[in-house]
C-alpha cells in the first residue's frame, strides 16, 4: 500500500499471537518462515512495471495464503489491473481482498461517494474466499482530526450498508495518533496495522490486530520488484473462516407465530440445509429485535401495537446470513380512531375520507359515520369514505369511529363548511421595481364567507399560497423580460376563477459582444452582436468615436459606418441601452490610413561606387507610416522600416544612375522622389604601356587609355623610380623623359579622374650611356683591304654589354663587327678590313636587345686610298 512511513526491517517480529511465528529480515529479503505463518502481499498498479503481469500461481507456490489488490483511489481512479489480479488470486486458490485508498475531502457526502465508487468497482466482497473490504487511510486531505473521524465513520457505514460486512481499517501508528487524534471510536472494526519495526504497534484503543504489514520490500517470486507483505494474526483455518469459505445456513424450519395480548411469540427448528448456524436474528415487521445463540429456538416480543405483525427469523454463521423464514401474528385490541380524517365539500355534499386506525388489530369490522350527531351510517372495513348529500350551507361536523368484535374505538371528527367557489380576485394590478414585481388585488366579490386564501403564480410556475387576509405578493430576483402573474382565490371547495396581468422586468443590458471594426477607403465600419442579456427589452445602441457625442443606432441594427475620420488611431466604442440604463462600453481601436506624402529633403552623395540616398519623413504620414521603398535604376524595390531615412546603393558601375524613394503604409505608397547621380570610379591601369631607353638619357613612353576609365579622365601621372616626374593631359598617349641617368629604372604611368588615382602601369627599362669612339687605328686613311681596330669606353656598370661597329653604306647602317665591354668599361673592335675604297662613316652602337640599337657614338668618317 501507499504508506507514508517506510523503514527497514532489521530485527525479529515480537508480540505476535502464539499461533504465529515469523522471522523478519531487512526489507526486500525473504523472512524465515514457520509452518503456521499465514502471510501474503498487497499489490497495486506499481507491481505492473511496463504492464508486466503478476504470476499468482508462483506467488501461491511461494507459500502465500492471501493477497489484497488495490481497487480504487478517491472517487476518480480505478486500478486498471484490479480485475485481472483479483481473478488471478481466485484461480491460484488464494484468499483475496480489495482495498480503497482514501482521499478525504469535504464531509460525509464525499465519504459515501467514495464508498459507492469502491463497491461499484470491487463488488460486495461477500463471495467464498473473499475478505471484508479494506479502507486504506493514510492522508488527511486537509481535514482536522474531528472532521477526518466523521469522514471515516461515514465511509465505513456506507461500505457496511452496501456489503453487509464490517470493513477493515488499514493505517500506521503515527497517522492514527496525529491525524485521527488517536480516536478509539473504531475498535469494533478489524485493524490492519503497518509497522516497520520489531513488533506491531496498537493504537486507538485496539487490543489486537487482524493483519500486520511489516515490510514494503518483500521479494516474492511471480511479482516484479519489492512488494508490501503482511501476516494474518491467526491460523489458516481462522483466515478461511474470515473469508467465508463455510456454507451459509438455510432458512429455519417449522416456524410458528402466536399472540397473547400485546406479546407475540415465535418458535422454529434449525435449518435443514447449509452449515450449522452460529446464531439467529429475529425481526418484527422488518426490524431486527433480537439475536440469539444457535441453541435457542424461540423468542417472544412484548409490547407490540395492535394489528397484524410479521415475525421472521434467519440463521447465520461465518459464511454469512441465510434466508429468513416468517410467520404472522395478530395482536387484537379495541381499534383506535380512524386516522387522516379529511372532509371535502362539493356543492351541498360533504365527503369524508380517512385512513385505517394506526392500530386496528387486523380485525377491523367496519366504521360508524355520523353527521352533526345524527344517526350513524355503517361503512365496511374495506371502505374508507362516506358522502353526506343535500346538506345545508354552513358548518357540519362529521364523526367516524372504527369498530371490531371487541367494540367501537374512539371517534375521529372534523368540521366542514358547505360553501361555493369564490370569484376571481378583483382589481389585480402589477408594479415593477428593479427585478421585483408586486401584485396587488382586492378580495373576490363573493367568497361564501369561507375564503381560505389565494394562489399566486408567476409564469405558470408553482403557485405561492397567500393567506386570505393578505392581498399582495412580491416576486423578487426575476429575469428580465415580460412576466405573467395569475391570482385565484380558493376555499375548502376548491380554486375559484383566475385573474391575470402582465408586467415587464427591465434591467440594464449587458455589453454588446463581438465588436469588430474595419476600414475601407477611409470609412470605418463597426459591427457587433447583441448583448447576451438584453435586460428585458433593448432600446438601441450608442456608437461613440474618440469620446465624441454618441450616435444612436436602432436595436435591430448591429452595424454602422462612420466617414470623415482624420487619419490616425481612433477608438470605436459601443454600448447597449434600454429604459433601465446604459451598459458598459465595449471598445476597439482602428487605424484610418491614407497614402502618405512623398519623403522630403531627398539628396544623394556618391563615393567610390556607392551612392547614399538620404531623406526626411513625409510632411504628412496620413495615419501611420509603414516604411519606405527605394529603387536603384528601376530595379526591384527595397523595403525599409519607417525608422530608416537613408539607403546606400553599393557596387555601382561608373556612369549615370537613378535612385528613387517613396513612403508607404497600408493604404499605399506616395509618389517616388527621383535623384540622378553619376558615379565616377578610379580608372584601371593604362593599357599597351611601353618604355624605351635611348642613349643620352632619354626615355620614350607610350600607352593607351585604361580599359575602364571610371569617368572622364583628368590626366596621367608619370613616375620614375617611385617619384612623380611628369603630369600630362588626358588626351596624351606618349611622352619622353630626358636627362635620365644611365642605368636600370622603373617607370610608371597612372590615370586619374575625379574619383582619385587609378591603378598604376609599371615597366622596368635600361637607359644606355652613349659609347665613345676613340680612334680608327692611327691614321685617318686606310688602304682598301687593310685591317683596323676601333676602341672606346663607357660606364663600368655596362660591363658585359655588346658594342657593335656600324658602317654607313647604301643609305643605311650595317654592322661589320662587335665586341663585349670589359670590366673597366673599355672595348676594342678588332681586325676589320676595309673592303671598299670610299669615304665611309663609322659609329659604335650599344645593343640592349636583339632587335633595336640605341646609344650610338658620334660618327667618324674614315677615308680610304
mmCIF file with all atom_site columns, N, CA, C and O in Angstrom, residues 420-428 441-447 451 453-457 485-491 493-501:
data_model
loop_
_atom_site.group_PDB
_atom_site.id
_atom_site.type_symbol
_atom_site.label_atom_id
_atom_site.label_alt_id
_atom_site.label_comp_id
_atom_site.label_asym_id
_atom_site.label_entity_id
_atom_site.label_seq_id
_atom_site.pdbx_PDB_ins_code
_atom_site.Cartn_x
_atom_site.Cartn_y
_atom_site.Cartn_z
_atom_site.occupancy
_atom_site.B_iso_or_equiv
_atom_site.pdbx_formal_charge
_atom_site.auth_seq_id
_atom_site.auth_comp_id
_atom_site.auth_asym_id
_atom_site.auth_atom_id
_atom_site.pdbx_PDB_model_num
ATOM 1   N N  . UNK A 1 420 ? -69.526 27.817 -1.731  1.00 0.00 ? 420 UNK A N  1
ATOM 2   C CA . UNK A 1 420 ? -69.378 27.804 -3.184  1.00 0.00 ? 420 UNK A CA 1
ATOM 3   C C  . UNK A 1 420 ? -67.999 28.345 -3.521  1.00 0.00 ? 420 UNK A C  1
ATOM 4   O O  . UNK A 1 420 ? -67.339 28.969 -2.696  1.00 0.00 ? 420 UNK A O  1
ATOM 5   N N  . UNK A 1 421 ? -67.598 28.077 -4.730  1.00 0.00 ? 421 UNK A N  1
ATOM 6   C CA . UNK A 1 421 ? -66.278 28.560 -5.138  1.00 0.00 ? 421 UNK A CA 1
ATOM 7   C C  . UNK A 1 421 ? -66.246 30.082 -5.147  1.00 0.00 ? 421 UNK A C  1
ATOM 8   O O  . UNK A 1 421 ? -67.212 30.720 -5.564  1.00 0.00 ? 421 UNK A O  1
ATOM 9   N N  . UNK A 1 422 ? -65.149 30.674 -4.748  1.00 0.00 ? 422 UNK A N  1
ATOM 10  C CA . UNK A 1 422 ? -65.058 32.134 -4.804  1.00 0.00 ? 422 UNK A CA 1
ATOM 11  C C  . UNK A 1 422 ? -64.884 32.620 -6.233  1.00 0.00 ? 422 UNK A C  1
ATOM 12  O O  . UNK A 1 422 ? -64.435 31.888 -7.116  1.00 0.00 ? 422 UNK A O  1
ATOM 13  N N  . UNK A 1 423 ? -65.223 33.881 -6.461  1.00 0.00 ? 423 UNK A N  1
ATOM 14  C CA . UNK A 1 423 ? -64.975 34.511 -7.764  1.00 0.00 ? 423 UNK A CA 1
ATOM 15  C C  . UNK A 1 423 ? -63.502 34.881 -7.857  1.00 0.00 ? 423 UNK A C  1
ATOM 16  O O  . UNK A 1 423 ? -62.723 34.710 -6.925  1.00 0.00 ? 423 UNK A O  1
ATOM 17  N N  . UNK A 1 424 ? -63.127 35.417 -9.033  1.00 0.00 ? 424 UNK A N  1
ATOM 18  C CA . UNK A 1 424 ? -61.740 35.850 -9.233  1.00 0.00 ? 424 UNK A CA 1
ATOM 19  C C  . UNK A 1 424 ? -61.449 37.073 -8.369  1.00 0.00 ? 424 UNK A C  1
ATOM 20  O O  . UNK A 1 424 ? -62.333 37.896 -8.133  1.00 0.00 ? 424 UNK A O  1
ATOM 21  N N  . UNK A 1 425 ? -60.227 37.224 -7.873  1.00 0.00 ? 425 UNK A N  1
ATOM 22  C CA . UNK A 1 425 ? -59.867 38.447 -7.157  1.00 0.00 ? 425 UNK A CA 1
ATOM 23  C C  . UNK A 1 425 ? -60.114 39.668 -8.045  1.00 0.00 ? 425 UNK A C  1
ATOM 24  O O  . UNK A 1 425 ? -59.979 39.600 -9.278  1.00 0.00 ? 425 UNK A O  1
ATOM 25  N N  . UNK A 1 426 ? -60.421 40.790 -7.428  1.00 0.00 ? 426 UNK A N  1
ATOM 26  C CA . UNK A 1 426 ? -60.737 41.998 -8.187  1.00 0.00 ? 426 UNK A CA 1
ATOM 27  C C  . UNK A 1 426 ? -59.543 42.938 -8.198  1.00 0.00 ? 426 UNK A C  1
ATOM 28  O O  . UNK A 1 426 ? -58.672 42.905 -7.335  1.00 0.00 ? 426 UNK A O  1
ATOM 29  N N  . UNK A 1 427 ? -59.553 43.826 -9.236  1.00 0.00 ? 427 UNK A N  1
ATOM 30  C CA . UNK A 1 427 ? -58.596 44.952 -9.315  1.00 0.00 ? 427 UNK A CA 1
ATOM 31  C C  . UNK A 1 427 ? -57.131 44.495 -9.255  1.00 0.00 ? 427 UNK A C  1
ATOM 32  O O  . UNK A 1 427 ? -56.298 45.090 -8.569  1.00 0.00 ? 427 UNK A O  1
ATOM 33  N N  . UNK A 1 428 ? -56.802 43.413 -9.981  1.00 0.00 ? 428 UNK A N  1
ATOM 34  C CA . UNK A 1 428 ? -55.413 42.946 -9.994  1.00 0.00 ? 428 UNK A CA 1
ATOM 35  C C  . UNK A 1 428 ? -54.526 43.956 -10.720 1.00 0.00 ? 428 UNK A C  1
ATOM 36  O O  . UNK A 1 428 ? -54.797 44.331 -11.861 1.00 0.00 ? 428 UNK A O  1
ATOM 37  N N  . UNK A 1 441 ? -54.259 43.100 -5.225  1.00 0.00 ? 441 UNK A N  1
ATOM 38  C CA . UNK A 1 441 ? -55.633 42.832 -5.684  1.00 0.00 ? 441 UNK A CA 1
ATOM 39  C C  . UNK A 1 441 ? -56.612 43.077 -4.539  1.00 0.00 ? 441 UNK A C  1
ATOM 40  O O  . UNK A 1 441 ? -56.232 43.295 -3.392  1.00 0.00 ? 441 UNK A O  1
ATOM 41  N N  . UNK A 1 442 ? -57.860 43.003 -4.892  1.00 0.00 ? 442 UNK A N  1
ATOM 42  C CA . UNK A 1 442 ? -58.942 43.109 -3.898  1.00 0.00 ? 442 UNK A CA 1
ATOM 43  C C  . UNK A 1 442 ? -59.610 41.751 -3.758  1.00 0.00 ? 442 UNK A C  1
ATOM 44  O O  . UNK A 1 442 ? -59.571 40.938 -4.688  1.00 0.00 ? 442 UNK A O  1
ATOM 45  N N  . UNK A 1 443 ? -60.251 41.453 -2.604  1.00 0.00 ? 443 UNK A N  1
ATOM 46  C CA . UNK A 1 443 ? -60.900 40.154 -2.433  1.00 0.00 ? 443 UNK A CA 1
ATOM 47  C C  . UNK A 1 443 ? -61.996 39.967 -3.478  1.00 0.00 ? 443 UNK A C  1
ATOM 48  O O  . UNK A 1 443 ? -62.536 40.927 -4.045  1.00 0.00 ? 443 UNK A O  1
ATOM 49  N N  . UNK A 1 444 ? -62.385 38.702 -3.725  1.00 0.00 ? 444 UNK A N  1
ATOM 50  C CA . UNK A 1 444 ? -63.475 38.445 -4.673  1.00 0.00 ? 444 UNK A CA 1
ATOM 51  C C  . UNK A 1 444 ? -64.785 39.085 -4.164  1.00 0.00 ? 444 UNK A C  1
ATOM 52  O O  . UNK A 1 444 ? -64.982 39.286 -2.960  1.00 0.00 ? 444 UNK A O  1
ATOM 53  N N  . UNK A 1 445 ? -65.654 39.391 -5.095  1.00 0.00 ? 445 UNK A N  1
ATOM 54  C CA . UNK A 1 445 ? -66.944 39.977 -4.720  1.00 0.00 ? 445 UNK A CA 1
ATOM 55  C C  . UNK A 1 445 ? -67.725 39.003 -3.844  1.00 0.00 ? 445 UNK A C  1
ATOM 56  O O  . UNK A 1 445 ? -68.431 39.403 -2.924  1.00 0.00 ? 445 UNK A O  1
ATOM 57  N N  . UNK A 1 446 ? -67.625 37.695 -4.107  1.00 0.00 ? 446 UNK A N  1
ATOM 58  C CA . UNK A 1 446 ? -68.287 36.678 -3.274  1.00 0.00 ? 446 UNK A CA 1
ATOM 59  C C  . UNK A 1 446 ? -67.289 35.580 -2.977  1.00 0.00 ? 446 UNK A C  1
ATOM 60  O O  . UNK A 1 446 ? -66.637 35.048 -3.883  1.00 0.00 ? 446 UNK A O  1
ATOM 61  N N  . UNK A 1 447 ? -67.148 35.250 -1.706  1.00 0.00 ? 447 UNK A N  1
ATOM 62  C CA . UNK A 1 447 ? -66.263 34.149 -1.332  1.00 0.00 ? 447 UNK A CA 1
ATOM 63  C C  . UNK A 1 447 ? -66.952 33.180 -0.396  1.00 0.00 ? 447 UNK A C  1
ATOM 64  O O  . UNK A 1 447 ? -66.296 32.376 0.260   1.00 0.00 ? 447 UNK A O  1
ATOM 65  N N  . UNK A 1 451 ? -63.340 32.105 2.645   1.00 0.00 ? 451 UNK A N  1
ATOM 66  C CA . UNK A 1 451 ? -62.133 32.216 1.825   1.00 0.00 ? 451 UNK A CA 1
ATOM 67  C C  . UNK A 1 451 ? -60.929 31.686 2.599   1.00 0.00 ? 451 UNK A C  1
ATOM 68  O O  . UNK A 1 451 ? -60.651 32.128 3.723   1.00 0.00 ? 451 UNK A O  1
ATOM 69  N N  . UNK A 1 453 ? -57.679 31.415 1.142   1.00 0.00 ? 453 UNK A N  1
ATOM 70  C CA . UNK A 1 453 ? -56.508 32.203 0.763   1.00 0.00 ? 453 UNK A CA 1
ATOM 71  C C  . UNK A 1 453 ? -56.439 32.373 -0.727  1.00 0.00 ? 453 UNK A C  1
ATOM 72  O O  . UNK A 1 453 ? -57.447 32.255 -1.442  1.00 0.00 ? 453 UNK A O  1
ATOM 73  N N  . UNK A 1 454 ? -55.241 32.681 -1.204  1.00 0.00 ? 454 UNK A N  1
ATOM 74  C CA . UNK A 1 454 ? -55.036 32.938 -2.628  1.00 0.00 ? 454 UNK A CA 1
ATOM 75  C C  . UNK A 1 454 ? -53.852 32.106 -3.109  1.00 0.00 ? 454 UNK A C  1
ATOM 76  O O  . UNK A 1 454 ? -52.906 31.811 -2.358  1.00 0.00 ? 454 UNK A O  1
ATOM 77  N N  . UNK A 1 455 ? -53.925 31.772 -4.361  1.00 0.00 ? 455 UNK A N  1
ATOM 78  C CA . UNK A 1 455 ? -52.785 31.136 -5.017  1.00 0.00 ? 455 UNK A CA 1
ATOM 79  C C  . UNK A 1 455 ? -52.273 32.102 -6.080  1.00 0.00 ? 455 UNK A C  1
ATOM 80  O O  . UNK A 1 455 ? -52.991 32.449 -7.012  1.00 0.00 ? 455 UNK A O  1
ATOM 81  N N  . UNK A 1 456 ? -51.017 32.484 -5.914  1.00 0.00 ? 456 UNK A N  1
ATOM 82  C CA . UNK A 1 456 ? -50.396 33.450 -6.826  1.00 0.00 ? 456 UNK A CA 1
ATOM 83  C C  . UNK A 1 456 ? -49.318 32.710 -7.608  1.00 0.00 ? 456 UNK A C  1
ATOM 84  O O  . UNK A 1 456 ? -48.440 32.059 -7.025  1.00 0.00 ? 456 UNK A O  1
ATOM 85  N N  . UNK A 1 457 ? -49.396 32.814 -8.916  1.00 0.00 ? 457 UNK A N  1
ATOM 86  C CA . UNK A 1 457 ? -48.491 32.043 -9.782  1.00 0.00 ? 457 UNK A CA 1
ATOM 87  C C  . UNK A 1 457 ? -47.757 32.985 -10.727 1.00 0.00 ? 457 UNK A C  1
ATOM 88  O O  . UNK A 1 457 ? -48.358 33.922 -11.276 1.00 0.00 ? 457 UNK A O  1
ATOM 89  N N  . UNK A 1 485 ? -48.509 37.223 -14.162 1.00 0.00 ? 485 UNK A N  1
ATOM 90  C CA . UNK A 1 485 ? -48.890 36.882 -12.794 1.00 0.00 ? 485 UNK A CA 1
ATOM 91  C C  . UNK A 1 485 ? -50.378 36.543 -12.805 1.00 0.00 ? 485 UNK A C  1
ATOM 92  O O  . UNK A 1 485 ? -51.191 37.311 -13.330 1.00 0.00 ? 485 UNK A O  1
ATOM 93  N N  . UNK A 1 486 ? -50.708 35.377 -12.244 1.00 0.00 ? 486 UNK A N  1
ATOM 94  C CA . UNK A 1 486 ? -52.119 34.991 -12.105 1.00 0.00 ? 486 UNK A CA 1
ATOM 95  C C  . UNK A 1 486 ? -52.434 34.842 -10.627 1.00 0.00 ? 486 UNK A C  1
ATOM 96  O O  . UNK A 1 486 ? -51.604 34.387 -9.835  1.00 0.00 ? 486 UNK A O  1
ATOM 97  N N  . UNK A 1 487 ? -53.666 35.215 -10.260 1.00 0.00 ? 487 UNK A N  1
ATOM 98  C CA . UNK A 1 487 ? -54.114 35.126 -8.866  1.00 0.00 ? 487 UNK A CA 1
ATOM 99  C C  . UNK A 1 487 ? -55.517 34.513 -8.865  1.00 0.00 ? 487 UNK A C  1
ATOM 100 O O  . UNK A 1 487 ? -56.369 34.897 -9.678  1.00 0.00 ? 487 UNK A O  1
ATOM 101 N N  . UNK A 1 488 ? -55.706 33.525 -7.976  1.00 0.00 ? 488 UNK A N  1
ATOM 102 C CA . UNK A 1 488 ? -57.051 32.977 -7.802  1.00 0.00 ? 488 UNK A CA 1
ATOM 103 C C  . UNK A 1 488 ? -57.310 32.840 -6.297  1.00 0.00 ? 488 UNK A C  1
ATOM 104 O O  . UNK A 1 488 ? -56.373 32.645 -5.504  1.00 0.00 ? 488 UNK A O  1
ATOM 105 N N  . UNK A 1 489 ? -58.557 32.961 -5.938  1.00 0.00 ? 489 UNK A N  1
ATOM 106 C CA . UNK A 1 489 ? -58.975 32.736 -4.552  1.00 0.00 ? 489 UNK A CA 1
ATOM 107 C C  . UNK A 1 489 ? -59.419 31.292 -4.414  1.00 0.00 ? 489 UNK A C  1
ATOM 108 O O  . UNK A 1 489 ? -59.934 30.690 -5.360  1.00 0.00 ? 489 UNK A O  1
ATOM 109 N N  . UNK A 1 490 ? -59.175 30.691 -3.264  1.00 0.00 ? 490 UNK A N  1
ATOM 110 C CA . UNK A 1 490 ? -59.628 29.321 -3.047  1.00 0.00 ? 490 UNK A CA 1
ATOM 111 C C  . UNK A 1 490 ? -60.177 29.185 -1.629  1.00 0.00 ? 490 UNK A C  1
ATOM 112 O O  . UNK A 1 490 ? -59.872 29.966 -0.728  1.00 0.00 ? 490 UNK A O  1
ATOM 113 N N  . UNK A 1 491 ? -61.037 28.213 -1.499  1.00 0.00 ? 491 UNK A N  1
ATOM 114 C CA . UNK A 1 491 ? -61.553 27.859 -0.186  1.00 0.00 ? 491 UNK A CA 1
ATOM 115 C C  . UNK A 1 491 ? -61.575 26.344 -0.089  1.00 0.00 ? 491 UNK A C  1
ATOM 116 O O  . UNK A 1 491 ? -60.951 25.658 -0.913  1.00 0.00 ? 491 UNK A O  1
ATOM 117 N N  . UNK A 1 493 ? -63.699 24.289 -0.903  1.00 0.00 ? 493 UNK A N  1
ATOM 118 C CA . UNK A 1 493 ? -64.306 23.633 -2.059  1.00 0.00 ? 493 UNK A CA 1
ATOM 119 C C  . UNK A 1 493 ? -63.283 23.492 -3.172  1.00 0.00 ? 493 UNK A C  1
ATOM 120 O O  . UNK A 1 493 ? -63.228 22.493 -3.867  1.00 0.00 ? 493 UNK A O  1
ATOM 121 N N  . UNK A 1 494 ? -62.495 24.477 -3.344  1.00 0.00 ? 494 UNK A N  1
ATOM 122 C CA . UNK A 1 494 ? -61.515 24.425 -4.417  1.00 0.00 ? 494 UNK A CA 1
ATOM 123 C C  . UNK A 1 494 ? -61.116 25.808 -4.878  1.00 0.00 ? 494 UNK A C  1
ATOM 124 O O  . UNK A 1 494 ? -61.379 26.819 -4.214  1.00 0.00 ? 494 UNK A O  1
ATOM 125 N N  . UNK A 1 495 ? -60.498 25.852 -6.029  1.00 0.00 ? 495 UNK A N  1
ATOM 126 C CA . UNK A 1 495 ? -59.991 27.101 -6.589  1.00 0.00 ? 495 UNK A CA 1
ATOM 127 C C  . UNK A 1 495 ? -61.099 27.820 -7.328  1.00 0.00 ? 495 UNK A C  1
ATOM 128 O O  . UNK A 1 495 ? -61.910 27.202 -8.034  1.00 0.00 ? 495 UNK A O  1
ATOM 129 N N  . UNK A 1 496 ? -61.081 29.151 -7.162  1.00 0.00 ? 496 UNK A N  1
ATOM 130 C CA . UNK A 1 496 ? -62.022 29.971 -7.900  1.00 0.00 ? 496 UNK A CA 1
ATOM 131 C C  . UNK A 1 496 ? -61.469 30.355 -9.252  1.00 0.00 ? 496 UNK A C  1
ATOM 132 O O  . UNK A 1 496 ? -60.503 29.776 -9.760  1.00 0.00 ? 496 UNK A O  1
ATOM 133 N N  . UNK A 1 497 ? -62.115 31.365 -9.827  1.00 0.00 ? 497 UNK A N  1
ATOM 134 C CA . UNK A 1 497 ? -61.677 31.839 -11.130 1.00 0.00 ? 497 UNK A CA 1
ATOM 135 C C  . UNK A 1 497 ? -60.355 32.591 -11.003 1.00 0.00 ? 497 UNK A C  1
ATOM 136 O O  . UNK A 1 497 ? -60.008 33.135 -9.946  1.00 0.00 ? 497 UNK A O  1
ATOM 137 N N  . UNK A 1 498 ? -59.643 32.658 -12.127 1.00 0.00 ? 498 UNK A N  1
ATOM 138 C CA . UNK A 1 498 ? -58.299 33.240 -12.142 1.00 0.00 ? 498 UNK A CA 1
ATOM 139 C C  . UNK A 1 498 ? -58.328 34.633 -12.765 1.00 0.00 ? 498 UNK A C  1
ATOM 140 O O  . UNK A 1 498 ? -58.988 34.862 -13.783 1.00 0.00 ? 498 UNK A O  1
ATOM 141 N N  . UNK A 1 499 ? -57.565 35.565 -12.152 1.00 0.00 ? 499 UNK A N  1
ATOM 142 C CA . UNK A 1 499 ? -57.292 36.857 -12.759 1.00 0.00 ? 499 UNK A CA 1
ATOM 143 C C  . UNK A 1 499 ? -55.809 36.923 -13.110 1.00 0.00 ? 499 UNK A C  1
ATOM 144 O O  . UNK A 1 499 ? -54.965 36.333 -12.434 1.00 0.00 ? 499 UNK A O  1
ATOM 145 N N  . UNK A 1 500 ? -55.452 37.594 -14.217 1.00 0.00 ? 500 UNK A N  1
ATOM 146 C CA . UNK A 1 500 ? -54.049 37.641 -14.634 1.00 0.00 ? 500 UNK A CA 1
ATOM 147 C C  . UNK A 1 500 ? -53.679 39.023 -15.132 1.00 0.00 ? 500 UNK A C  1
ATOM 148 O O  . UNK A 1 500 ? -54.540 39.810 -15.543 1.00 0.00 ? 500 UNK A O  1
ATOM 149 N N  . UNK A 1 501 ? -52.401 39.317 -15.098 1.00 0.00 ? 501 UNK A N  1
ATOM 150 C CA . UNK A 1 501 ? -51.861 40.578 -15.604 1.00 0.00 ? 501 UNK A CA 1
ATOM 151 C C  . UNK A 1 501 ? -50.413 40.324 -16.002 1.00 0.00 ? 501 UNK A C  1
ATOM 152 O O  . UNK A 1 501 ? -49.767 39.380 -15.548 1.00 0.00 ? 501 UNK A O  1
#
